[in-house]
Amino acid sequence: MSAKVVAVAGATGVVGRQMLETLEARDFPVARLKPLASERSKGKKVPFKGEMIDVEVLSDDSFDDVDIALFSAGGGTSKRFAPSAAKAGAVVVDNSSAWRMDPEVPLVVPEVNPEAIAKHNGIIANPNCSTIQMVVVLKPLHDAARIRRVVVSTYQAVSGAGIAAITELQEQTKALLEGREYPPKEFPHQIAFNIIPQIPQSDAFVDNGYTTEEMKMVNETKKILGDDNVAVTATTTRVPVITGHSESVNVETERKLTADEARALLAKAPGVVVEDDPAAQRYPLATTAAGKGETFVGRIREDVSHPSALDMWIVSDNLLKGAALNAVQIAEKLF
Ligand code: 25A
Ligand code: L14
């Protein structure tokens, strides 16, 4: 692969920073890096390969010489600027929800549907973090035994909500331990020592009583697996964890899979690590998944309430496989 000019829109955010680190860690051939952000970041520099690089203000003219543009600056920014980037000849890999369900835009997890990448028209969407880590585990089970229905509950880290949300968990925890008040600002309720069954923080609920995050898991899973017959229901919650989303997943299959069969299938699955030794108290944890690129699965067991279903616990770093790493893997596969 010849070296590419790479733009990162939202380079000063939590995901944007991970993108820079991931490009560096995976030795992506970057001819030149263009970090982009809003007016708020004017004058800031970001570290890349031992240098400090000036952040530029994102505009329609940012993309003339750009080969790849990784976007992670929220849905509104992607809707506004991804088309001009594509028009200027860059291929956009977009982290936001703006384009994911557009039939013209591939929604890609490289371990699951890499063939979709080639169908792009200038924009490729990176799925929702909770969906990515679930589908890398579902894919081999679906291929082997046809998944009929998935029931998932998530326990999502605050870093998914951006920098200000991380600060709120840290400062609120400290304040409460010191007997001070710390009214919620980023979250709709206190997040320290609590669990909030609402993601995202505002405008979350849709007409059917689900949240938009829950409906992303329902719709994106079908699109990535390329199978509308996979029924999905989800409850998504925010927990006081900084990094690493955890998920309790029940998977009903057409053909019964034993827990041993599922473990053997998952042990061979790309990007998946089976961590399943309950006797030794070994199972996936946010604290051990944070900073790693794989998705971890454990507590695999046959559902006692159903003749052909499995229960499992899936954990991954929401900023890496859930966002920055998946985006960089897509960029690698493009060329
Ligand atoms: O809009 P959404 O979709 O609801 O997204 C919500 C947030 O989730 C993060 C990201 O927050 C996003 O804003 N996010 C996006 N995709 C994600 C994903 N897949 C994701 N999180 C997890 N998984 P963030 O704070 O991590 O990063 C935001 C980045 O986007 C830049 N940006 C924002 N609006 C922009 C823009 N760039 C160009 N044009 C725009 N219109 C943003 O740059 C950042 O890089 P910035 O310059 O706006 O912010 C840089 C510094 O400013 C501080 N800051 C943050 N929020 C505020 C703020 N300062 C004042 N007021 C604020 N509200 C921070 O210190 C930041 O470093
Ligand atoms: O659609 O944890 O990718 O706040 C990613 C972050 C949804 C919200 C997405 C979070 C967003 C999510």
Coordinates of C-alpha atoms and ligand atoms in Angstrom, one line a residue:
M1 CA 0.0 0.0 0.0
S2 CA 1.4 3.4 -1.0
A3 CA 1.4 6.0 1.8
K4 CA -1.8 8.0 2.2
V5 CA -2.8 11.5 3.3
V6 CA -5.1 10.8 6.3
A7 CA -7.5 13.3 7.8
V8 CA -9.0 12.8 11.2
A9 CA -12.1 14.9 11.9
G10 CA -12.7 15.2 15.7
A11 CA -9.0 14.5 16.3
T12 CA -9.1 16.1 19.8
G13 CA -12.0 13.9 21.0
V14 CA -11.7 10.6 22.9
V15 CA -12.2 8.5 19.8
G16 CA -10.1 10.8 17.5
R17 CA -7.1 10.5 19.8
Q18 CA -7.5 6.7 19.8
M19 CA -7.5 6.9 16.0
L20 CA -4.2 8.7 16.0
E21 CA -2.7 6.1 18.4
T22 CA -4.2 3.2 16.4
L23 CA -2.8 4.5 13.1
E24 CA 0.6 4.8 14.7
A25 CA 0.4 1.4 16.6
R26 CA -0.6 -0.5 13.4
D27 CA 2.0 1.3 11.3
F28 CA -0.6 2.5 8.9
P29 CA 1.3 4.1 6.0
V30 CA 0.5 7.8 6.6
A31 CA 2.2 10.2 4.1
R32 CA 0.7 13.2 6.0
L33 CA -1.7 13.5 8.9
K34 CA -4.4 16.3 8.9
P35 CA -6.0 16.5 12.4
L36 CA -9.3 18.5 12.1
A37 CA -11.6 19.7 14.9
S38 CA -14.0 22.6 15.7
E39 CA -13.1 26.3 16.4
R40 CA -12.8 25.3 20.1
S41 CA -9.6 23.4 19.2
K42 CA -7.9 26.3 17.4
G43 CA -4.2 26.5 18.4
K44 CA -4.2 22.9 19.8
K45 CA -1.6 20.3 18.7
V46 CA -2.0 16.5 18.8
P47 CA 0.8 14.0 19.2
F48 CA 1.6 11.7 16.2
K49 CA 4.8 9.6 15.7
G50 CA 6.8 11.7 18.1
E51 CA 5.7 15.0 16.7
M52 CA 3.1 17.6 17.7
I53 CA 0.9 18.4 14.8
D54 CA -1.3 21.5 14.4
V55 CA -5.1 21.0 14.5
E56 CA -6.9 22.7 11.7
V57 CA -10.5 23.9 11.8
L58 CA -12.7 21.5 9.8
S59 CA -14.2 23.1 6.6
D60 CA -15.4 22.1 3.2
D61 CA -11.9 22.8 1.9
S62 CA -10.2 20.5 4.3
F63 CA -10.1 17.5 1.9
D64 CA -8.6 18.5 -1.4
D65 CA -5.5 16.4 -1.1
V66 CA -6.9 13.7 1.3
D67 CA -7.0 10.0 0.5
I68 CA -8.8 8.8 3.7
A69 CA -10.9 10.8 6.2
L70 CA -11.7 9.2 9.5
F71 CA -14.7 11.1 11.1
S72 CA -15.5 11.0 14.8
A73 CA -17.0 14.4 15.6
G74 CA -20.7 13.5 16.1
G75 CA -23.6 12.8 13.7
G76 CA -24.3 16.5 12.8
T77 CA -20.7 17.1 11.7
S78 CA -20.6 13.9 9.6
K79 CA -23.9 14.8 7.9
R80 CA -22.6 18.2 7.1
F81 CA -19.0 17.4 6.0
A82 CA -18.7 13.8 4.9
P83 CA -20.3 14.5 1.5
S84 CA -17.8 17.3 0.7
A85 CA -14.9 15.0 1.7
A86 CA -16.2 12.3 -0.6
K87 CA -16.8 14.8 -3.4
A88 CA -13.1 16.0 -3.0
G89 CA -12.0 12.4 -3.6
A90 CA -11.4 11.2 -0.1
V91 CA -12.9 7.9 1.2
V92 CA -14.7 8.7 4.4
V93 CA -14.8 6.1 7.2
D94 CA -17.5 7.6 9.5
N95 CA -17.9 6.7 13.2
S96 CA -21.2 8.5 13.8
S97 CA -24.7 7.1 13.3
A98 CA -25.4 9.6 10.4
W99 CA -25.0 7.3 7.5
R100 CA -25.2 3.8 8.9
M101 CA -28.7 2.8 7.7
D102 CA -28.3 4.5 4.3
P103 CA -28.8 1.7 1.7
E104 CA -26.0 3.3 -0.4
V105 CA -23.5 3.2 2.5
P106 CA -21.8 -0.1 3.6
L107 CA -21.8 -0.8 7.3
V108 CA -18.7 -2.8 8.0
V109 CA -17.0 -5.0 10.6
P110 CA -14.0 -6.4 8.8
E111 CA -14.2 -9.8 10.6
V112 CA -17.9 -10.1 9.6
N113 CA -18.7 -8.5 6.2
P114 CA -15.4 -7.3 4.6
E115 CA -17.0 -7.8 1.1
A116 CA -19.3 -4.8 1.7
I117 CA -16.3 -2.4 1.7
A118 CA -15.9 -2.6 -2.1
K119 CA -19.5 -1.3 -2.6
H120 CA -18.8 2.2 -1.2
N121 CA -19.6 5.5 -3.0
G122 CA -17.2 7.5 -1.0
I123 CA -18.6 6.9 2.5
I124 CA -18.3 3.7 4.7
A125 CA -20.0 3.6 8.1
N126 CA -18.4 2.2 11.2
P127 CA -21.2 0.6 13.3
N128 CA -22.2 1.4 16.9
C129 CA -19.7 0.2 19.5
S130 CA -22.2 -2.1 21.3
T131 CA -23.2 -3.7 18.0
I132 CA -19.6 -4.3 16.7
Q133 CA -18.5 -6.3 19.7
M134 CA -21.7 -8.4 19.6
V135 CA -21.6 -9.2 15.9
V136 CA -18.0 -10.5 15.9
V137 CA -19.2 -13.1 18.3
L138 CA -22.6 -13.8 16.6
K139 CA -21.2 -14.3 13.1
P140 CA -19.6 -17.7 13.6
L141 CA -22.6 -18.9 15.6
H142 CA -24.9 -17.7 12.9
D143 CA -22.9 -19.4 10.1
A144 CA -22.9 -22.7 12.1
A145 CA -26.5 -22.8 13.5
R146 CA -28.6 -19.9 12.1
I147 CA -29.5 -17.4 14.8
R148 CA -33.2 -16.8 15.3
R149 CA -33.3 -14.3 18.1
V150 CA -30.9 -12.3 20.3
V151 CA -31.8 -10.8 23.7
V152 CA -29.0 -8.4 24.8
S153 CA -28.5 -6.1 27.8
T154 CA -25.6 -3.7 27.8
Y155 CA -23.5 -2.2 30.6
Q156 CA -21.8 0.7 28.7
A157 CA -18.8 2.8 29.8
V158 CA -19.0 6.6 30.0
S159 CA -16.2 7.1 27.5
G160 CA -18.7 6.4 24.8
A161 CA -20.3 9.7 25.6
G162 CA -17.1 11.8 25.1
I163 CA -14.5 13.7 27.2
A164 CA -16.9 15.7 29.3
A165 CA -18.7 12.5 30.4
I166 CA -15.5 10.9 31.6
T167 CA -14.7 14.0 33.7
E168 CA -18.2 14.0 35.2
L169 CA -17.9 10.4 36.4
Q170 CA -14.4 11.1 37.9
E171 CA -15.3 14.4 39.6
Q172 CA -18.8 13.3 40.8
T173 CA -17.3 10.1 42.4
K174 CA -14.7 12.2 44.2
A175 CA -17.3 14.8 45.3
L176 CA -19.7 12.3 46.7
L177 CA -16.9 10.5 48.6
E178 CA -16.0 13.8 50.1
G179 CA -19.6 14.6 51.0
R180 CA -20.0 17.3 48.4
E181 CA -22.8 17.6 45.9
Y182 CA -22.2 17.3 42.1
P183 CA -25.3 17.8 40.1
P184 CA -25.4 15.9 36.8
K185 CA -24.7 17.8 33.6
E186 CA -23.7 15.4 30.9
F187 CA -25.9 12.6 32.2
P188 CA -29.6 12.8 32.9
H189 CA -29.0 11.5 36.5
Q190 CA -26.1 10.8 38.9
I191 CA -23.8 8.3 37.2
A192 CA -21.4 7.7 40.1
F193 CA -22.6 4.6 42.2
N194 CA -25.5 4.2 39.8
I195 CA -26.8 2.6 36.6
I196 CA -28.8 4.7 34.1
P197 CA -31.1 2.7 31.6
Q198 CA -30.9 5.5 29.0
I199 CA -28.3 6.0 26.2
P200 CA -27.8 8.5 24.7
Q201 CA -28.0 11.3 27.3
S202 CA -30.6 13.4 25.5
D203 CA -33.4 12.8 22.9
A204 CA -33.0 9.1 23.6
F205 CA -36.5 7.7 23.4
V206 CA -38.3 6.8 20.2
D207 CA -42.1 6.1 19.8
N208 CA -41.9 2.4 20.6
G209 CA -40.4 3.0 24.0
Y210 CA -36.9 1.9 23.0
T211 CA -33.9 4.2 23.0
T212 CA -32.0 5.1 19.8
E213 CA -29.0 3.1 21.1
E214 CA -31.2 0.1 21.5
M215 CA -32.7 0.5 18.0
K216 CA -29.2 0.8 16.6
M217 CA -28.4 -2.7 18.0
V218 CA -31.6 -4.0 16.4
N219 CA -31.1 -2.5 13.0
E220 CA -27.4 -2.5 12.6
T221 CA -27.0 -6.2 13.6
K222 CA -29.4 -7.3 10.7
K223 CA -27.6 -5.1 8.2
I224 CA -24.1 -6.3 9.1
L225 CA -25.1 -10.0 9.2
G226 CA -27.0 -9.4 6.0
D227 CA -30.0 -11.2 7.4
D228 CA -33.3 -9.5 8.3
N229 CA -34.6 -12.7 9.9
V230 CA -32.3 -12.3 12.9
A231 CA -34.7 -10.9 15.6
V232 CA -32.9 -8.6 18.2
T233 CA -34.2 -6.9 21.3
A234 CA -31.9 -4.8 23.5
T235 CA -31.8 -2.8 26.7
T236 CA -28.8 -0.5 26.9
T237 CA -27.6 1.0 30.2
R238 CA -24.8 3.3 31.3
V239 CA -22.6 2.1 34.2
P240 CA -19.9 3.9 36.2
V241 CA -17.0 2.3 34.2
I242 CA -14.6 4.5 32.2
T243 CA -13.7 2.2 29.3
G244 CA -15.0 -1.2 28.2
H245 CA -18.6 -2.1 27.3
S246 CA -20.0 -5.3 28.8
E247 CA -23.0 -7.3 27.4
S248 CA -25.2 -10.1 28.6
V249 CA -26.3 -11.9 25.4
N250 CA -28.9 -14.7 24.9
V251 CA -28.7 -16.3 21.5
E252 CA -31.4 -18.6 20.2
T253 CA -30.4 -20.8 17.3
E254 CA -32.3 -22.9 14.7
R255 CA -30.0 -25.9 15.4
K256 CA -29.0 -26.5 19.0
L257 CA -25.4 -25.6 19.8
T258 CA -23.8 -27.0 22.9
A259 CA -21.7 -24.7 25.1
D260 CA -18.6 -26.7 24.1
E261 CA -19.4 -26.4 20.4
A262 CA -19.9 -22.7 20.8
R263 CA -16.6 -22.4 22.6
A264 CA -14.8 -24.3 19.9
L265 CA -16.4 -22.1 17.1
L266 CA -15.5 -18.9 19.0
A267 CA -11.9 -20.0 19.7
K268 CA -11.3 -20.0 15.9
A269 CA -13.2 -16.7 15.3
P270 CA -11.0 -13.8 14.1
G271 CA -10.8 -11.0 16.6
V272 CA -12.4 -13.1 19.4
V273 CA -10.8 -14.4 22.6
V274 CA -12.6 -17.0 24.7
E275 CA -12.0 -16.3 28.3
D276 CA -14.2 -18.9 30.0
D277 CA -12.9 -20.7 33.1
P278 CA -15.4 -20.1 35.8
A279 CA -13.7 -22.5 38.3
A280 CA -10.7 -20.1 38.2
Q281 CA -13.0 -17.1 38.2
R282 CA -11.9 -16.3 34.7
Y283 CA -14.3 -14.4 32.5
P284 CA -14.2 -11.2 30.5
L285 CA -13.9 -7.9 32.5
A286 CA -13.9 -4.3 31.4
T287 CA -10.7 -3.7 33.3
T288 CA -8.8 -6.5 31.4
A289 CA -10.4 -5.7 28.0
A290 CA -9.5 -2.0 28.1
G291 CA -6.6 -1.1 25.9
K292 CA -6.9 -4.4 23.9
G293 CA -8.2 -4.8 20.3
E294 CA -10.0 -8.1 20.7
T295 CA -13.5 -8.9 21.9
F296 CA -13.6 -11.2 24.9
V297 CA -16.4 -13.8 25.5
G298 CA -17.1 -16.0 28.4
R299 CA -19.7 -17.4 30.8
I300 CA -20.9 -19.5 27.8
R301 CA -23.7 -21.8 28.9
E302 CA -26.8 -23.5 27.7
D303 CA -30.0 -21.6 28.6
V304 CA -31.9 -23.8 31.1
S305 CA -35.2 -22.1 30.0
H306 CA -34.9 -23.0 26.3
P307 CA -34.0 -26.1 24.2
S308 CA -31.7 -24.3 21.8
A309 CA -30.3 -21.1 23.2
L310 CA -27.0 -20.0 24.8
D311 CA -26.2 -17.3 27.4
M312 CA -22.8 -15.5 27.3
W313 CA -20.9 -12.4 28.5
I314 CA -19.2 -10.2 25.9
V315 CA -16.7 -7.4 26.7
S316 CA -14.6 -5.1 24.5
D317 CA -12.8 -1.8 24.5
N318 CA -15.5 0.6 23.2
L319 CA -13.0 3.1 22.0
L320 CA -10.8 0.5 20.1
K321 CA -12.8 -2.3 18.5
G322 CA -16.0 -0.3 19.2
A323 CA -14.7 2.8 17.3
A324 CA -11.1 3.7 16.4
L325 CA -9.6 0.2 15.7
N326 CA -12.6 -0.9 13.6
A327 CA -12.3 2.3 11.5
V328 CA -8.6 1.8 10.9
Q329 CA -9.1 -1.9 10.0
I330 CA -11.7 -0.7 7.4
A331 CA -9.1 1.8 6.0
E332 CA -6.5 -1.0 5.8
K333 CA -8.9 -3.2 3.9
L334 CA -9.7 -0.4 1.4
F335 CA -6.3 -0.6 -0.3
Ligands
25A1 O1 -23.0 14.4 18.4 P1 -23.1 12.9 18.9 O2 -23.2 11.9 17.8 O3 -24.1 12.7 20.0 O4 -21.7 12.6 19.6 C1 -21.4 12.9 20.9 C2 -20.0 12.8 21.2 O5 -19.5 11.5 21.3 C3 -18.2 11.4 20.9 C4 -17.7 12.8 20.5 O6 -17.2 13.5 21.7 C5 -19.1 13.4 20.1 O7 -19.0 14.8 20.2 N1 -18.1 10.4 19.8 C6 -18.3 10.6 18.5 N2 -18.3 9.4 17.9 C7 -18.1 8.5 18.8 C8 -18.0 7.1 18.9 N3 -18.1 6.3 17.8 C9 -18.0 9.2 20.1 N4 -17.8 8.6 21.2 C10 -17.7 7.2 21.2 N5 -17.8 6.5 20.1 P2 -15.7 13.9 22.0 O8 -15.8 14.9 23.1 O9 -14.9 12.7 22.3 O10 -15.1 14.4 20.7 C11 -15.7 15.4 20.0 C12 -14.6 15.6 18.8 O11 -15.4 16.2 17.7 C13 -14.9 17.5 17.5 N6 -16.0 18.4 17.1 C14 -17.2 18.6 17.7 N7 -17.9 19.3 17.0 C15 -17.3 19.6 15.8 C16 -16.0 19.0 15.9 N8 -15.1 19.1 14.9 C17 -15.4 19.8 13.8 N9 -16.6 20.5 13.7 C18 -17.5 20.4 14.7 N10 -18.7 21.1 14.5 C19 -14.3 18.0 18.8 O12 -13.4 19.0 18.7 C20 -13.7 16.7 19.3 O13 -12.5 16.5 18.6 P3 -13.7 20.3 19.6 O14 -12.7 21.3 19.1 O15 -15.1 20.7 19.5 O16 -13.4 19.9 21.1 C21 -12.1 19.8 21.4 C22 -12.0 20.0 22.9 O17 -13.0 20.8 23.5 C23 -13.4 20.4 24.8 N11 -14.9 20.3 24.7 C24 -15.6 19.2 24.5 N12 -16.9 19.5 24.5 C25 -17.0 20.8 24.9 C26 -15.7 21.3 25.0 N13 -15.4 22.6 25.2 C27 -16.5 23.4 25.4 N14 -17.8 23.0 25.3 C28 -18.1 21.7 25.0 N15 -19.3 21.3 24.9 C29 -12.7 19.1 25.0 O18 -11.7 19.3 26.0 C30 -12.1 18.7 23.7 O19 -10.8 18.2 23.8
L14_2 O1 -23.9 5.6 17.7 O2 -21.9 5.1 24.7 O3 -21.8 5.1 17.9 O4 -22.7 7.1 24.3 C1 -21.5 5.8 20.3 C2 -21.4 6.2 21.7 C3 -23.9 6.0 20.5 C4 -23.8 6.4 21.9 C5 -22.8 5.6 18.4 C6 -22.4 6.0 23.9 C7 -22.7 6.3 19.7 C8 -22.6 5.7 22.5

